[in-house]
Short mmCIF file of N, CA and C in Angstrom, two decimals:
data_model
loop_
_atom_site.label_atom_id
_atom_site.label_comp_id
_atom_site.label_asym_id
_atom_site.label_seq_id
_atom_site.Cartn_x
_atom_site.Cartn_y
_atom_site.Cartn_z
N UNK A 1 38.67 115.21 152.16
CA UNK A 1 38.16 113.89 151.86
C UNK A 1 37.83 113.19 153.18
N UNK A 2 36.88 112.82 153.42
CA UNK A 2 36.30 111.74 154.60
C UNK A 2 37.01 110.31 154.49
N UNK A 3 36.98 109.95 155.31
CA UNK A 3 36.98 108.50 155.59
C UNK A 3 36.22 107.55 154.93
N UNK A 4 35.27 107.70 154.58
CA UNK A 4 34.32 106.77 153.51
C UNK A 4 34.97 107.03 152.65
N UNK A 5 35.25 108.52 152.21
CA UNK A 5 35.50 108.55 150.59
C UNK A 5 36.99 108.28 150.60
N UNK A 6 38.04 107.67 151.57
CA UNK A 6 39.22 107.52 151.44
C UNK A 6 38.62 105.88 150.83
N UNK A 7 37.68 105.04 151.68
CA UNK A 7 37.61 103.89 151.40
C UNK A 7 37.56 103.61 149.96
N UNK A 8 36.68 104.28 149.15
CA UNK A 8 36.13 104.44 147.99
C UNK A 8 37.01 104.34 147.36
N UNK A 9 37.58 105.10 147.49
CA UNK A 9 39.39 105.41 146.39
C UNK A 9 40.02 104.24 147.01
N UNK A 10 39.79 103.83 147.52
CA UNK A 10 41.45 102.81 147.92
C UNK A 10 40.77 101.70 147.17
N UNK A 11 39.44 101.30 146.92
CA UNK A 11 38.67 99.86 146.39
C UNK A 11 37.75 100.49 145.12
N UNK A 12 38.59 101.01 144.29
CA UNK A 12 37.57 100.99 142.90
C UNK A 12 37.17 100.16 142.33
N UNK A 13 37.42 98.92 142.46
CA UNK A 13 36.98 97.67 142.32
C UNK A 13 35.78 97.13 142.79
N UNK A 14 35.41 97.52 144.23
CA UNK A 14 34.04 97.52 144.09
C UNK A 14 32.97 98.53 144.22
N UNK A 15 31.39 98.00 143.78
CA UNK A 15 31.02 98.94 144.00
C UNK A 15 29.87 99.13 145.11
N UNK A 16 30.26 100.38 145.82
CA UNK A 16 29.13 101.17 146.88
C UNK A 16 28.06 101.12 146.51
N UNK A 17 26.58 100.56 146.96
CA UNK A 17 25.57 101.21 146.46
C UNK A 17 25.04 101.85 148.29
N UNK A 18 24.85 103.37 147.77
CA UNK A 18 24.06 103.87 148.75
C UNK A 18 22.54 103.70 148.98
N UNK A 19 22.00 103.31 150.08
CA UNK A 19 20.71 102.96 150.54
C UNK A 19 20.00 104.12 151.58
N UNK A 20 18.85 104.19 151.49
CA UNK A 20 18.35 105.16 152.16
C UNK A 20 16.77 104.67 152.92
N UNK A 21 16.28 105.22 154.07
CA UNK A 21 15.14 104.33 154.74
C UNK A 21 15.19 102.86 154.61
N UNK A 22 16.37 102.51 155.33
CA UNK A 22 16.54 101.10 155.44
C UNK A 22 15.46 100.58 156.84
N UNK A 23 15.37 99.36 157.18
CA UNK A 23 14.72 98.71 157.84
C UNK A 23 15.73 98.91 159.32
N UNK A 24 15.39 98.88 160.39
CA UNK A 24 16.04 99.17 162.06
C UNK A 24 16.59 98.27 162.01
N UNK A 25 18.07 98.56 162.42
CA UNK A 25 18.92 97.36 162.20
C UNK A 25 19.87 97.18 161.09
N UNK A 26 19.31 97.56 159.84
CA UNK A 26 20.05 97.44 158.85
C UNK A 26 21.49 98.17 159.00
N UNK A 27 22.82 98.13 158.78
CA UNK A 27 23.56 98.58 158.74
C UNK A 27 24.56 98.80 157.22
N UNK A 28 24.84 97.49 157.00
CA UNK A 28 25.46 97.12 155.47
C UNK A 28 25.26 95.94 155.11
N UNK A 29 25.63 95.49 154.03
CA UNK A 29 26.06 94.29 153.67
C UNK A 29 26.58 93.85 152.31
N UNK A 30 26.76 92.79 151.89
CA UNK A 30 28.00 92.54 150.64
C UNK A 30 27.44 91.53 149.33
N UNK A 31 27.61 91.37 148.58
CA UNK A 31 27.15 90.20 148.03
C UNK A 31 28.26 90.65 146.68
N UNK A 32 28.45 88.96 146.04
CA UNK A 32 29.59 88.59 145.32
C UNK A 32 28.86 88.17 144.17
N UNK A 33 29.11 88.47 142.94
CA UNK A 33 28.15 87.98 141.56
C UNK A 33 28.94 88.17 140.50
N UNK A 34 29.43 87.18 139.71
CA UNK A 34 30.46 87.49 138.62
C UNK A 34 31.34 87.82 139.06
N UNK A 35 32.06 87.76 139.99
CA UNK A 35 33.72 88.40 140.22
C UNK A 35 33.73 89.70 141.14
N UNK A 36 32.74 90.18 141.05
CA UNK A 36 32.16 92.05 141.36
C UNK A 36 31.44 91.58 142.75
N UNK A 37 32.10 92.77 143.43
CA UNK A 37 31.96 92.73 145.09
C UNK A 37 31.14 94.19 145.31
N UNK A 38 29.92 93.90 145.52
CA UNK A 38 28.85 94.99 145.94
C UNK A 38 28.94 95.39 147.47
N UNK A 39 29.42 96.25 147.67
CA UNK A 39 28.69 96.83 149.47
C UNK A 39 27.61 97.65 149.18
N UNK A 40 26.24 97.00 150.04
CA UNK A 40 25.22 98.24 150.37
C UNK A 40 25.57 98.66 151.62
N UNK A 41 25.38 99.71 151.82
CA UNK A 41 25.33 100.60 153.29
C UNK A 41 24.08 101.48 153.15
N UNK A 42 23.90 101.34 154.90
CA UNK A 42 22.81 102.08 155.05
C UNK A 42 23.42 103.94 155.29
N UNK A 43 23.43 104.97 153.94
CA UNK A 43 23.69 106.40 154.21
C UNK A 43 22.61 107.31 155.31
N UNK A 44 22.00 106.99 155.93
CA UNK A 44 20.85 107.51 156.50
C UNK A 44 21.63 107.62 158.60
N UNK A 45 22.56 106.60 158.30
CA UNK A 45 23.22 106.19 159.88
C UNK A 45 24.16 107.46 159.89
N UNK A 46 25.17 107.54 160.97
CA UNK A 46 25.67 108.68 161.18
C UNK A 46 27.12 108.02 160.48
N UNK A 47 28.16 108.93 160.58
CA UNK A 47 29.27 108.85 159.57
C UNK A 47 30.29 107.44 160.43
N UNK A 48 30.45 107.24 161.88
CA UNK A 48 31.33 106.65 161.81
C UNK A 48 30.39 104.99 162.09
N UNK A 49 29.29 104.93 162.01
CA UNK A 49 28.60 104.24 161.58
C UNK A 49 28.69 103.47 160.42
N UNK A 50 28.36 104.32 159.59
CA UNK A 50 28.72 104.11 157.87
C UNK A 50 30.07 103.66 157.89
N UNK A 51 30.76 104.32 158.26
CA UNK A 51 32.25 103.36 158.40
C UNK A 51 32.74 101.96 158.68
N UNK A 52 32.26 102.07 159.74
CA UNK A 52 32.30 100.81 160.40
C UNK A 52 31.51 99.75 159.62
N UNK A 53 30.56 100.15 159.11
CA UNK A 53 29.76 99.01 158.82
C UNK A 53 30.05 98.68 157.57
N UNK A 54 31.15 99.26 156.65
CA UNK A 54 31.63 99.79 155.15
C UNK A 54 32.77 99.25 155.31
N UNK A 55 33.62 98.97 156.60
CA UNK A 55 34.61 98.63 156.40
C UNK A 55 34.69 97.49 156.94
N UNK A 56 33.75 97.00 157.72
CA UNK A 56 33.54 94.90 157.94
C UNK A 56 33.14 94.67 156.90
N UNK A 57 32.30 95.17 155.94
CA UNK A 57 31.52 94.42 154.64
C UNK A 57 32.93 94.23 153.82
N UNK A 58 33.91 95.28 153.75
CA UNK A 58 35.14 95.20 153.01
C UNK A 58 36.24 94.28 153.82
N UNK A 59 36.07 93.83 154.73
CA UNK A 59 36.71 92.61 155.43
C UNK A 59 36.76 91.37 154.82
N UNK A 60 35.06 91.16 154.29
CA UNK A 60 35.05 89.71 153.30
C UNK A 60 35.45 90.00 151.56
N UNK A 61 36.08 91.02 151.34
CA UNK A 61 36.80 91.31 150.24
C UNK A 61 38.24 91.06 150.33
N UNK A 62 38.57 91.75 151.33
CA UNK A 62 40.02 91.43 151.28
C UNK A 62 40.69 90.10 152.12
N UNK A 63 39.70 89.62 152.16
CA UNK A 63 39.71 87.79 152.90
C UNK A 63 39.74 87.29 151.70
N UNK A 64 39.20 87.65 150.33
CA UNK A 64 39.26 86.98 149.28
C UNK A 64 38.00 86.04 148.95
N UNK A 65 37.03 86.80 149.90
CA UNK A 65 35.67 86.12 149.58
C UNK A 65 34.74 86.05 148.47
N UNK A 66 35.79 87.21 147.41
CA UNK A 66 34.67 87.36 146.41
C UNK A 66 35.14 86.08 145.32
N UNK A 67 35.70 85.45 145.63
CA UNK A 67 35.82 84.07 144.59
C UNK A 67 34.18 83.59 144.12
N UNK A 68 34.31 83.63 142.53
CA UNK A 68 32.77 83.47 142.37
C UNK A 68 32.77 82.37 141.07
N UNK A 69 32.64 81.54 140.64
CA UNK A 69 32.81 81.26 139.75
C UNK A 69 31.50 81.06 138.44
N UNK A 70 31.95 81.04 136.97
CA UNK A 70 30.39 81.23 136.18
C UNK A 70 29.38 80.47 136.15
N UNK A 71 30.10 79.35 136.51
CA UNK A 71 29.16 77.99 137.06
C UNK A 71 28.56 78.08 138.22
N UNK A 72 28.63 78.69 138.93
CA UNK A 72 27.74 79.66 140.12
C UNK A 72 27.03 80.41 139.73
N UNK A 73 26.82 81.59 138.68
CA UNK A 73 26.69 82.07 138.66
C UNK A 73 24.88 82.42 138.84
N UNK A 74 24.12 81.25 139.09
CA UNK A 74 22.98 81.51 139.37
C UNK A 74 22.31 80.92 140.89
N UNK A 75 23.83 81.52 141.74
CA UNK A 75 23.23 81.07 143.13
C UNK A 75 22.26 82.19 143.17
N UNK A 76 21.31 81.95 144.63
CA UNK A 76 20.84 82.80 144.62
C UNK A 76 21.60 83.47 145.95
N UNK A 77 20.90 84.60 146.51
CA UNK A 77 22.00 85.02 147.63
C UNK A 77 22.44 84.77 148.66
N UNK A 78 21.38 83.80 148.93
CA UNK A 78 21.25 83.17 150.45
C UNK A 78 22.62 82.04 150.65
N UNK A 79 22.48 81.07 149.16
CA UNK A 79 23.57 80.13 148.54
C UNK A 79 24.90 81.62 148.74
N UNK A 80 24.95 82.41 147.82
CA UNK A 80 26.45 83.04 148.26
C UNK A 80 26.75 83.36 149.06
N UNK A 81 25.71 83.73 150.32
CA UNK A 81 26.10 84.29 151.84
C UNK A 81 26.74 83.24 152.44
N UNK A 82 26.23 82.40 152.72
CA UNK A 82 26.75 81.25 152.68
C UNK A 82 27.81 80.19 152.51
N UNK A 83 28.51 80.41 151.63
CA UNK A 83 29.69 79.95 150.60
C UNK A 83 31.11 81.57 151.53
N UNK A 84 30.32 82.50 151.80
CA UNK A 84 30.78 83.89 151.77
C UNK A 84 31.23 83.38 153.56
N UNK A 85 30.14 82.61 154.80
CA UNK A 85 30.79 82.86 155.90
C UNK A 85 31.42 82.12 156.69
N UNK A 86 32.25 82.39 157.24
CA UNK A 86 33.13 81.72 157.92
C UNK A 86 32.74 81.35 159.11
N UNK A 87 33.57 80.38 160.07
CA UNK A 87 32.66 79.89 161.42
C UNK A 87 33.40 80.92 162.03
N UNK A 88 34.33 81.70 162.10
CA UNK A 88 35.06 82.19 162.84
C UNK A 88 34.38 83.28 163.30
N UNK A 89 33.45 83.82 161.96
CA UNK A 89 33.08 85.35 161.98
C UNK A 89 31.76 84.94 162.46
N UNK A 90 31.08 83.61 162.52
CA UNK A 90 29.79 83.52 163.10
C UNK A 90 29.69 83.28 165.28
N UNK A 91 31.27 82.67 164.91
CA UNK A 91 31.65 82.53 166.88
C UNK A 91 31.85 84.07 167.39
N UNK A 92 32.77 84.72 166.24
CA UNK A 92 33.19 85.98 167.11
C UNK A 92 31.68 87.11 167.23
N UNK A 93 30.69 86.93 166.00
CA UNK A 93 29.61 87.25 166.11
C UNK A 93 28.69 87.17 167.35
N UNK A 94 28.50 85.82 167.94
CA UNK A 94 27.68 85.60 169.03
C UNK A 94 28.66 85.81 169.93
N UNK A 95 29.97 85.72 169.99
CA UNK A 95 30.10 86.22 170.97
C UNK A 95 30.19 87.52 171.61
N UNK A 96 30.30 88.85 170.85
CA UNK A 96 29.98 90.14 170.88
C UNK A 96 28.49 90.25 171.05
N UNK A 97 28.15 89.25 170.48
CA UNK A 97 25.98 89.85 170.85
C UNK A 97 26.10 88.40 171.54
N UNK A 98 25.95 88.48 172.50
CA UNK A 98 25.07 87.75 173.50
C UNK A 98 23.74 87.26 173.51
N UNK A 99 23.01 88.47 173.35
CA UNK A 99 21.48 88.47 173.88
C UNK A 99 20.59 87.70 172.22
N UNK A 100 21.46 87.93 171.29
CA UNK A 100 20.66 87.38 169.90
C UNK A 100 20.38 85.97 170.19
N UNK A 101 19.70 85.37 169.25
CA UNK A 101 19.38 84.66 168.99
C UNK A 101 19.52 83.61 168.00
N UNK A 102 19.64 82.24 167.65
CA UNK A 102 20.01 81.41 166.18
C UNK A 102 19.49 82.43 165.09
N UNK A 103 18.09 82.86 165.23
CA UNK A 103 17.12 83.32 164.15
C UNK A 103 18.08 84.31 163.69
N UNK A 104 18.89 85.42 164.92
CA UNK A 104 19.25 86.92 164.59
C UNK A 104 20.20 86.90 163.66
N UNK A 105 21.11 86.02 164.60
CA UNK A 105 22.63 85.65 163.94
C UNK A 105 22.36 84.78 162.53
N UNK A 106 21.54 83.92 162.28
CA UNK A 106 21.34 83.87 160.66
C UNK A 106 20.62 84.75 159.68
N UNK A 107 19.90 85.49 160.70
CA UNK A 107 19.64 86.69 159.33
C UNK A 107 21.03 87.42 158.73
N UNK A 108 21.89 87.99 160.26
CA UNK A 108 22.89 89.18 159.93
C UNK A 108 23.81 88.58 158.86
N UNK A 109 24.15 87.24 158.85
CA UNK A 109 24.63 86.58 157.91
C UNK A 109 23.96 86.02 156.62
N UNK A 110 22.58 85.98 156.79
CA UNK A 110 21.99 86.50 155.54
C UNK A 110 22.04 84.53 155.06
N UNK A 111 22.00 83.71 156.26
CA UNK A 111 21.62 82.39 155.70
C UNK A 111 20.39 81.65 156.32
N UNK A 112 20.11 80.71 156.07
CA UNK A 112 18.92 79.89 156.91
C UNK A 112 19.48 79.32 158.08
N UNK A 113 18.16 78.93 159.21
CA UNK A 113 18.67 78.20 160.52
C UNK A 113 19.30 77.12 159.69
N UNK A 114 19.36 76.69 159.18
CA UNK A 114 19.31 75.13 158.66
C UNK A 114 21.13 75.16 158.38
N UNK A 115 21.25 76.16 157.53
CA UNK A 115 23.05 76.48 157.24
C UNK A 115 23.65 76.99 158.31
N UNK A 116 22.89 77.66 159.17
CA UNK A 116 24.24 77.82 160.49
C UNK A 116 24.59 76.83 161.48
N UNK A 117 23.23 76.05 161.53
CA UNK A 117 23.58 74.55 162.38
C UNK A 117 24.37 73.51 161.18
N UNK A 118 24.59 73.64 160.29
CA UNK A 118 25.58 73.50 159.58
C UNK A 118 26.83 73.24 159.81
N UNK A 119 27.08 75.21 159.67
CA UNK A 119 27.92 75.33 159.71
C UNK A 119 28.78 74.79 161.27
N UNK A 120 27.77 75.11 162.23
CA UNK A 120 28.74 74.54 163.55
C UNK A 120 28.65 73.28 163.71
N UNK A 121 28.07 72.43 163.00
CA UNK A 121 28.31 70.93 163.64
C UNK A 121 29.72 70.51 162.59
N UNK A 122 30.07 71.31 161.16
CA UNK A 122 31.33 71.33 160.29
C UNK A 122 32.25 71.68 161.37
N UNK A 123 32.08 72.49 162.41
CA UNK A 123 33.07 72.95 162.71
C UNK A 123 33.23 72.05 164.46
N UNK A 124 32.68 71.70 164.78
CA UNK A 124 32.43 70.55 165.82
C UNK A 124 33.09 69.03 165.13
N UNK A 125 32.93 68.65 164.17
CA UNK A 125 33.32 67.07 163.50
C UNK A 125 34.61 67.89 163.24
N UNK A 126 35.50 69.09 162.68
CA UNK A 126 36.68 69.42 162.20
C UNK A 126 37.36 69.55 163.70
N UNK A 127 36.69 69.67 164.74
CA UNK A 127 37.35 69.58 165.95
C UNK A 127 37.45 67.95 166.87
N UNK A 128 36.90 67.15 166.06
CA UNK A 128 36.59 65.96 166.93
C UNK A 128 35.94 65.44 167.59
N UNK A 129 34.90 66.40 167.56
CA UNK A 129 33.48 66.32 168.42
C UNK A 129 32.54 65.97 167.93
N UNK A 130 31.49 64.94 168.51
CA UNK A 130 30.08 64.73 167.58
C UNK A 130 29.29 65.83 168.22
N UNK A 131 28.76 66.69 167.17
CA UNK A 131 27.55 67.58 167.34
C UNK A 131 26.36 67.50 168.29
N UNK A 132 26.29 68.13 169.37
CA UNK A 132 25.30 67.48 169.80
C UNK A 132 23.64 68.02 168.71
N UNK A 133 23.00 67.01 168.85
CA UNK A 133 21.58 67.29 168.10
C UNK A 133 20.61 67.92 168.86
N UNK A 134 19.46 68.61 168.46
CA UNK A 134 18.47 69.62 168.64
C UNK A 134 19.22 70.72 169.83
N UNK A 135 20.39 71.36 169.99
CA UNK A 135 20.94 72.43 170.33
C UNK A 135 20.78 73.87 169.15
N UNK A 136 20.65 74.83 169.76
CA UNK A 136 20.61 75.89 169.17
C UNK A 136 22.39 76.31 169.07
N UNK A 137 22.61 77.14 168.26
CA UNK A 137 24.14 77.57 168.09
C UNK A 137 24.44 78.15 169.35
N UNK A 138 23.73 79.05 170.00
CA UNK A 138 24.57 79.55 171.44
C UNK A 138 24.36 78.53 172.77
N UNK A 139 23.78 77.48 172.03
CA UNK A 139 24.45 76.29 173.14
C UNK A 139 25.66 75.96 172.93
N UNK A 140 26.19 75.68 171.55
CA UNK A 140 27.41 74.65 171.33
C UNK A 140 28.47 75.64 172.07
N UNK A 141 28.42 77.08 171.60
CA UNK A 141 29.51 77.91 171.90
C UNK A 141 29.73 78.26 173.65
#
């Protein structure tokens, strides 16, 4: 048994969908709908690839991110990515990639510029700070 397929068995709860000729770049990602926690991964990458990128998407599962409720139930995905990220995972993000950009770092998180300057000026006023205005996110940080 591999390492993916240990993952598999340990989370029958959600489900894998395998992807193939993904776009450069693509690695994985998650989305929450009715209660049910989807990972896509890209199978086309090499194995500890697939891992890695199979087992951060399963990070916002066992954080307890898949809280979804039925009155939600017609976000669309951008709204659940959203609801789904944390500032923590968007600081520790830029700070491992450097060279990205606002644009990059809100795609990989799968929200608009508009929700990640959002999210850091939430997290600037929860610190005591007024936000500064027209800064990009790897200014504030």
């Amino acid at each position: 048994m591999t390492r993916i397929d240990n993952l598999f068995s340990r989370f029958p709860e959600v489900i894998f969908i395998e992807l193939h000729n993904c776009p450069d770049g693509f690695q994985g990602t998650h989305r929450a709908y009715k209660n049910y926690f989807y990972v896509y991964y890209n199978a086309d990458l090499n194995e500890p690839t697939v891992y890695a990128s199979i087992l951060h998407e399963l990070t916002h599962y066992t954080r307890g991110d898949v809280a979804y409720s039925e009155k939600n139930e017609y976000q669309t995905n951008i709204e659940t990515s959203y609801d789904l990220v944390s500032i923590n995972e968007v600081v520790d993000y830029n700070a491992n990639n450097p060279e990205l950009d606002d644009y990059a770092i809100a795609e990989h998180f799968n929200i608009t510029i508009k929700q990640l300057h959002e999210l850091v000026s939430a997290h600037y006023i929860k610190d005591g700070f007024t936000p500064p205005s027209g800064l990009l996110f790897s200014d504030y940080m």
